[in-house]
Tab-separated table of N, CA and C in Angstrom:
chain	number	residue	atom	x	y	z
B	76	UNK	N	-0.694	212.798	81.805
B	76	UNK	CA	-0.153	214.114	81.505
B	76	UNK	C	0.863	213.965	80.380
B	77	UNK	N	0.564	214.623	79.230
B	77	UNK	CA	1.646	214.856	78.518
B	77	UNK	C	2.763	215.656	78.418
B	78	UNK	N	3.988	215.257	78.981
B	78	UNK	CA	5.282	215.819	78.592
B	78	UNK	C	5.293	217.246	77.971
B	79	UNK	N	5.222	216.712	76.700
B	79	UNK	CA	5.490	217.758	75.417
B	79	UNK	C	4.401	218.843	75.711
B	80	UNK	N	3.685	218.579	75.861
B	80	UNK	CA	2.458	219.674	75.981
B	80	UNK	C	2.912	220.376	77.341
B	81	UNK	N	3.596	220.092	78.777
B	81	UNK	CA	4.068	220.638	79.364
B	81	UNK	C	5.239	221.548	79.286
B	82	UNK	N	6.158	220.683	78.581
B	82	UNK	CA	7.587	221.512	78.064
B	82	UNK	C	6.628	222.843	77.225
B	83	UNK	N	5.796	222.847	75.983
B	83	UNK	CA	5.216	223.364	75.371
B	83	UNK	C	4.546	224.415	76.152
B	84	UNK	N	4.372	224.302	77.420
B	84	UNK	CA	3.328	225.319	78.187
B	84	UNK	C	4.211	226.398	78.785
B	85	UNK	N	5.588	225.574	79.270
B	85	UNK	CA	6.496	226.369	79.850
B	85	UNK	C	7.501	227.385	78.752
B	86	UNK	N	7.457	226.862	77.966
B	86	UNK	CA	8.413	227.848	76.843
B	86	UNK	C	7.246	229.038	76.481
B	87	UNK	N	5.992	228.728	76.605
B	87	UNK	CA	4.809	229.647	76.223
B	87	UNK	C	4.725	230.757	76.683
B	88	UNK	N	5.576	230.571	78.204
B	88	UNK	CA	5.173	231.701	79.296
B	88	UNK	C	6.436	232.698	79.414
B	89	UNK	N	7.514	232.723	78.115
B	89	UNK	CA	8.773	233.325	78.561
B	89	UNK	C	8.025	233.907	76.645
B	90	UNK	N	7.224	233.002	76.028
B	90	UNK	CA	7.206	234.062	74.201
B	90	UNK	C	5.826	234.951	75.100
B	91	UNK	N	4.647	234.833	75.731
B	91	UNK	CA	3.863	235.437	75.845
B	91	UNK	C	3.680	236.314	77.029
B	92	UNK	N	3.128	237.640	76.968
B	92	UNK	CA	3.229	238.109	78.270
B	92	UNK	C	1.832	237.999	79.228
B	93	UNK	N	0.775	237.685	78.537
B	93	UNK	CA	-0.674	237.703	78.449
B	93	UNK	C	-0.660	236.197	79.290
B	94	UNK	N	0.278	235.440	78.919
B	94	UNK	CA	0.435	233.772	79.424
B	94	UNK	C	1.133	233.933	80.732
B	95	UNK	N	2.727	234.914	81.153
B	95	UNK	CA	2.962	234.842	82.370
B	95	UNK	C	2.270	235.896	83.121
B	96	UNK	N	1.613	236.835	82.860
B	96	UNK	CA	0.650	237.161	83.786
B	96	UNK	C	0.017	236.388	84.677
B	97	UNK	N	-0.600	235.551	83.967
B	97	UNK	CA	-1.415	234.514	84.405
B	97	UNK	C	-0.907	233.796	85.050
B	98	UNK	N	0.339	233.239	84.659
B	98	UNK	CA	0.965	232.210	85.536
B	98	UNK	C	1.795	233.045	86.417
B	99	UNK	N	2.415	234.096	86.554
B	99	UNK	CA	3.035	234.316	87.613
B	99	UNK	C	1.684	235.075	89.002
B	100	UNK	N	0.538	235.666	88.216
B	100	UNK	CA	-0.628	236.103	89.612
B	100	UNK	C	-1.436	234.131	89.825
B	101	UNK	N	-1.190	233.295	89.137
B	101	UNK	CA	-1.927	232.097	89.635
B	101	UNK	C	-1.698	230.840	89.139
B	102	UNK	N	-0.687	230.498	89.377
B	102	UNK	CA	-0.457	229.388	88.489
B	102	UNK	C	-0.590	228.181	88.526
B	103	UNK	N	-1.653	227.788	89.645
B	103	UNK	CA	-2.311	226.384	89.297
B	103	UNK	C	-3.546	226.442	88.596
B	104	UNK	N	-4.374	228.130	88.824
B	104	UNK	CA	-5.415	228.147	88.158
B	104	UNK	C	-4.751	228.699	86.517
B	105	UNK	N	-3.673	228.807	86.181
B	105	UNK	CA	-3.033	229.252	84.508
B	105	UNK	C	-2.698	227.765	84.405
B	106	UNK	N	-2.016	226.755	84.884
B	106	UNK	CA	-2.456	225.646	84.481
B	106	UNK	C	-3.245	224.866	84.202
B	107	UNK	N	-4.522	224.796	84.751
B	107	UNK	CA	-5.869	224.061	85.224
B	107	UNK	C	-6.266	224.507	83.588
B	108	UNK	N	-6.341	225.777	83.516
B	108	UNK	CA	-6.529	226.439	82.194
B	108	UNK	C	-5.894	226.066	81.153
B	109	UNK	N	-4.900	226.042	81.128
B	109	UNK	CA	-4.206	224.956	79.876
B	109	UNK	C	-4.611	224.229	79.542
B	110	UNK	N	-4.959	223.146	80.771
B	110	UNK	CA	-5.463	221.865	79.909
B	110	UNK	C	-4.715	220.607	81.132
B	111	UNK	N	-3.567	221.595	81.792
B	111	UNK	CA	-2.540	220.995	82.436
B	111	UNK	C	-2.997	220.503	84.231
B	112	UNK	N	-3.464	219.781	84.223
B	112	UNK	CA	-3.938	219.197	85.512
B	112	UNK	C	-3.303	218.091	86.470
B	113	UNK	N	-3.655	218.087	87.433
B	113	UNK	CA	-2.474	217.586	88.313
B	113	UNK	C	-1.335	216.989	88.079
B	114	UNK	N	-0.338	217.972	87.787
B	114	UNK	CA	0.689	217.828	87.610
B	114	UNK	C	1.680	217.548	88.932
B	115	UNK	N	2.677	216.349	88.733
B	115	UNK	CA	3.168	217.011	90.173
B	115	UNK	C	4.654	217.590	90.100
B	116	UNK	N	5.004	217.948	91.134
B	116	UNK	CA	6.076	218.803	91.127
B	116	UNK	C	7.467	218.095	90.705
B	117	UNK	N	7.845	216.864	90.752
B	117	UNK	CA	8.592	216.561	89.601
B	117	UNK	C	8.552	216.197	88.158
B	118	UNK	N	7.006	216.579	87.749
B	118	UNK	CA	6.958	216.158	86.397
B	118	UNK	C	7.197	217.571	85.656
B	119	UNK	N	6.819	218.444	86.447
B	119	UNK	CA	7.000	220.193	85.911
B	119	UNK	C	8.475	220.819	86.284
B	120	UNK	N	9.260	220.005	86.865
B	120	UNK	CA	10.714	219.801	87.341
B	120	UNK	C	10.823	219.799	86.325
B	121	UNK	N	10.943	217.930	86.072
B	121	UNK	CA	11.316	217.430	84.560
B	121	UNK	C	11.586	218.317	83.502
B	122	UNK	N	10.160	218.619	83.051
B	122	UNK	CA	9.646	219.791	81.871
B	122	UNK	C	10.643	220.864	82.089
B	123	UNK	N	10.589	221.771	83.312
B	123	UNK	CA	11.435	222.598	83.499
B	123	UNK	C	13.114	222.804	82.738
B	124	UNK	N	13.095	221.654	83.153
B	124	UNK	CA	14.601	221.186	82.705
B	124	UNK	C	14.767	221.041	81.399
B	125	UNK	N	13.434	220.143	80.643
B	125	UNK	CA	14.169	220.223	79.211
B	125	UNK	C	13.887	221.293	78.553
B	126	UNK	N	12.960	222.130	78.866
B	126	UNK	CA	12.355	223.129	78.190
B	126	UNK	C	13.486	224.336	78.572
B	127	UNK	N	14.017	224.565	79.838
B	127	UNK	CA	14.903	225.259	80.131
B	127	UNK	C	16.380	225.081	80.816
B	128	UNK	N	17.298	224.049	80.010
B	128	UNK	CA	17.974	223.487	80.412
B	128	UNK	C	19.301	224.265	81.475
B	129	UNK	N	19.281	225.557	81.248
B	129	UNK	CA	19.809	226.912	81.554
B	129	UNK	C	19.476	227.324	82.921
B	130	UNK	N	18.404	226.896	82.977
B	130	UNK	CA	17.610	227.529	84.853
B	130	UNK	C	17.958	226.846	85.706
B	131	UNK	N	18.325	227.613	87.128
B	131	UNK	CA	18.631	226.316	87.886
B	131	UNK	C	17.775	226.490	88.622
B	132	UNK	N	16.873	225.791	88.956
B	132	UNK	CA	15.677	225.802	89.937
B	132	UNK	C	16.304	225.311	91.440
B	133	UNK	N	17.163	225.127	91.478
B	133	UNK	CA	17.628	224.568	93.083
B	133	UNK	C	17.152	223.090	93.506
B	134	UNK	N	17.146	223.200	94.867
B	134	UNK	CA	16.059	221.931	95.350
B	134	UNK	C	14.805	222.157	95.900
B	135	UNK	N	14.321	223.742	95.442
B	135	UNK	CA	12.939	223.869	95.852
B	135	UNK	C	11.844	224.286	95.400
B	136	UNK	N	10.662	224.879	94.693
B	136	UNK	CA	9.695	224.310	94.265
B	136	UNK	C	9.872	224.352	93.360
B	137	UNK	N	9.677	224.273	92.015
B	137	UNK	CA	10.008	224.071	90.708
B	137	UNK	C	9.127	225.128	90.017
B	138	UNK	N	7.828	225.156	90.474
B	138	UNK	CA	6.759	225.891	90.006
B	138	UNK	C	6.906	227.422	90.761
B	139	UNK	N	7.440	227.806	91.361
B	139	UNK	CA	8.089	228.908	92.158
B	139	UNK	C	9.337	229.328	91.613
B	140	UNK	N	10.055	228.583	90.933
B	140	UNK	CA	11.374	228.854	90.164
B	140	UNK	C	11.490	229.358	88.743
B	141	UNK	N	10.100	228.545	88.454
B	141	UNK	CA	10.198	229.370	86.957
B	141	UNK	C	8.670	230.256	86.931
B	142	UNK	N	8.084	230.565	88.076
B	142	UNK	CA	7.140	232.048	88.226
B	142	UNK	C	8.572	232.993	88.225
B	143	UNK	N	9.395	232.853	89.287
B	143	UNK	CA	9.943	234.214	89.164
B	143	UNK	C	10.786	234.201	88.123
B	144	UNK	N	11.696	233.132	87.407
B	144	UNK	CA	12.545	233.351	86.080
B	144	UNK	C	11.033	233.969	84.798
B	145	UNK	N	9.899	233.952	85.091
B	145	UNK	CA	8.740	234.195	84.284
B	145	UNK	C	8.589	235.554	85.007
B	146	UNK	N	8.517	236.187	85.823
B	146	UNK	CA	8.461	237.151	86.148
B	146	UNK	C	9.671	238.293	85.942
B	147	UNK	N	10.781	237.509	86.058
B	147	UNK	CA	12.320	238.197	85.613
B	147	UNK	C	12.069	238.357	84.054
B	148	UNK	N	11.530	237.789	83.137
B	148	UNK	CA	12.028	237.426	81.730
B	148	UNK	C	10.975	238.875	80.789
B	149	UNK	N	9.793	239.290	82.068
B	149	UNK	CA	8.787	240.321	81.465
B	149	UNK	C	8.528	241.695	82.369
B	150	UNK	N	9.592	241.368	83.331
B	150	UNK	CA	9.707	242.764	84.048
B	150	UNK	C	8.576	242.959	85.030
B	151	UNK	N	7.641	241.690	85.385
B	151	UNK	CA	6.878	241.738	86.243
B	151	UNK	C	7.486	241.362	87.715
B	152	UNK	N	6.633	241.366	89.006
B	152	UNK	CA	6.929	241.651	90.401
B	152	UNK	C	6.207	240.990	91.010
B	153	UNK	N	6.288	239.557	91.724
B	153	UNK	CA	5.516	239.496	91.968
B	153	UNK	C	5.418	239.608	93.791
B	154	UNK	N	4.117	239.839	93.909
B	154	UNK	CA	3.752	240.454	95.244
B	154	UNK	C	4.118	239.449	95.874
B	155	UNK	N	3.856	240.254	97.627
B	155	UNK	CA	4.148	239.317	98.633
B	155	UNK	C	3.107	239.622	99.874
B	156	UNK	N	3.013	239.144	100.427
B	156	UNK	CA	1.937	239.074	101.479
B	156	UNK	C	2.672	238.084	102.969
B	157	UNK	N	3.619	238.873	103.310
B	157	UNK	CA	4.495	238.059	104.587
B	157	UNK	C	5.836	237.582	104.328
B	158	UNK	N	5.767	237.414	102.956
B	158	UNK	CA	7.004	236.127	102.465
B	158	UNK	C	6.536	235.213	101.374
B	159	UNK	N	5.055	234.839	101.524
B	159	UNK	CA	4.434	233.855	100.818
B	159	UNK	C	3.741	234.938	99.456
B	160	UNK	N	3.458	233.768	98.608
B	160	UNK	CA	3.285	234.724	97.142
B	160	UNK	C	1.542	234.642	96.972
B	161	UNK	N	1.417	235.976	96.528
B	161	UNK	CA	0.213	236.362	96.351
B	161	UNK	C	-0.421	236.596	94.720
B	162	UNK	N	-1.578	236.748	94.747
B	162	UNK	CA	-2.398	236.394	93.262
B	162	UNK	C	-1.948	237.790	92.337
B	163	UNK	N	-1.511	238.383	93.509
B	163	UNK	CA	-1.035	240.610	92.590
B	163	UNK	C	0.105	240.440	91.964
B	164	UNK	N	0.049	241.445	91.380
B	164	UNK	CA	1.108	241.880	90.375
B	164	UNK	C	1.484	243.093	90.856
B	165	UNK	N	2.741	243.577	90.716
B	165	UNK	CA	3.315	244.704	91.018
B	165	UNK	C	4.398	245.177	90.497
B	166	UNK	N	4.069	246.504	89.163
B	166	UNK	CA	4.606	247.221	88.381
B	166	UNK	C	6.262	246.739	89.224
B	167	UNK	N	6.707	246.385	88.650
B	167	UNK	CA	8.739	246.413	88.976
B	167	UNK	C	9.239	247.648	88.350
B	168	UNK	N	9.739	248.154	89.793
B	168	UNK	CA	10.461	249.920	89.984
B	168	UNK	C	11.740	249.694	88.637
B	169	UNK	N	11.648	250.542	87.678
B	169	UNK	CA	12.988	250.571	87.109
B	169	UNK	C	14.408	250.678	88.078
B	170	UNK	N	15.797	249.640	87.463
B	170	UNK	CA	17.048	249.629	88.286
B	170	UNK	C	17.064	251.265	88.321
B	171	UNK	N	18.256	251.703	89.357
B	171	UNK	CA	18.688	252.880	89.770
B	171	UNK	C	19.969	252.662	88.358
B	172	UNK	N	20.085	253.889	87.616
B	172	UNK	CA	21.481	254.161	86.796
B	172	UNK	C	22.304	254.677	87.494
């Protein structure tokens, strides 16, 4: 797996909205699609970090941390189904003024 091409995938998904669609309704199959294949969850940590040195992903999934900072960054929502995250998208209600 290349690094750069990961950092490169993740900065992709905050310039394109057509890219976090994809990755925030599916994002092992918006990876798989990249090119980006078994990745594991500290190498997309890693990436995370240099690509977004600003985010704090916590101590828990990494790939869940920057769907929703990818979902925050384009005004998308993403669904829920119990608690656990689902493949939908859902228009985000404008704030109350």
């Amino acid at each position: 797996m290349n690094m750069t091409s990961l950092v490169d995938y993740i900065l992709s998904l905050f310039r394109s909205e057509d890219a976090a669609r994809s990755f925030v309704a599916a994002p092992g199959q918006a990876m798989t699609n990249a090119g980006l294949i078994n990745v594991s969850p500290a190498e997309f940590s890693s990436a995370a970090a240099s690509a977004l040195p600003f985010l704090d992903l916590g101590a828990g999934d990494p790939i869940g941390g920057v769907q929703q900072a990818v979902a925050d960054q384009h005004g998308l929502a993403l669904a829920s189904d119990g608690g656990g995250l689902s493949s939908g998208l859902l228009p985000r209600m404008p704030e109350p003024s």
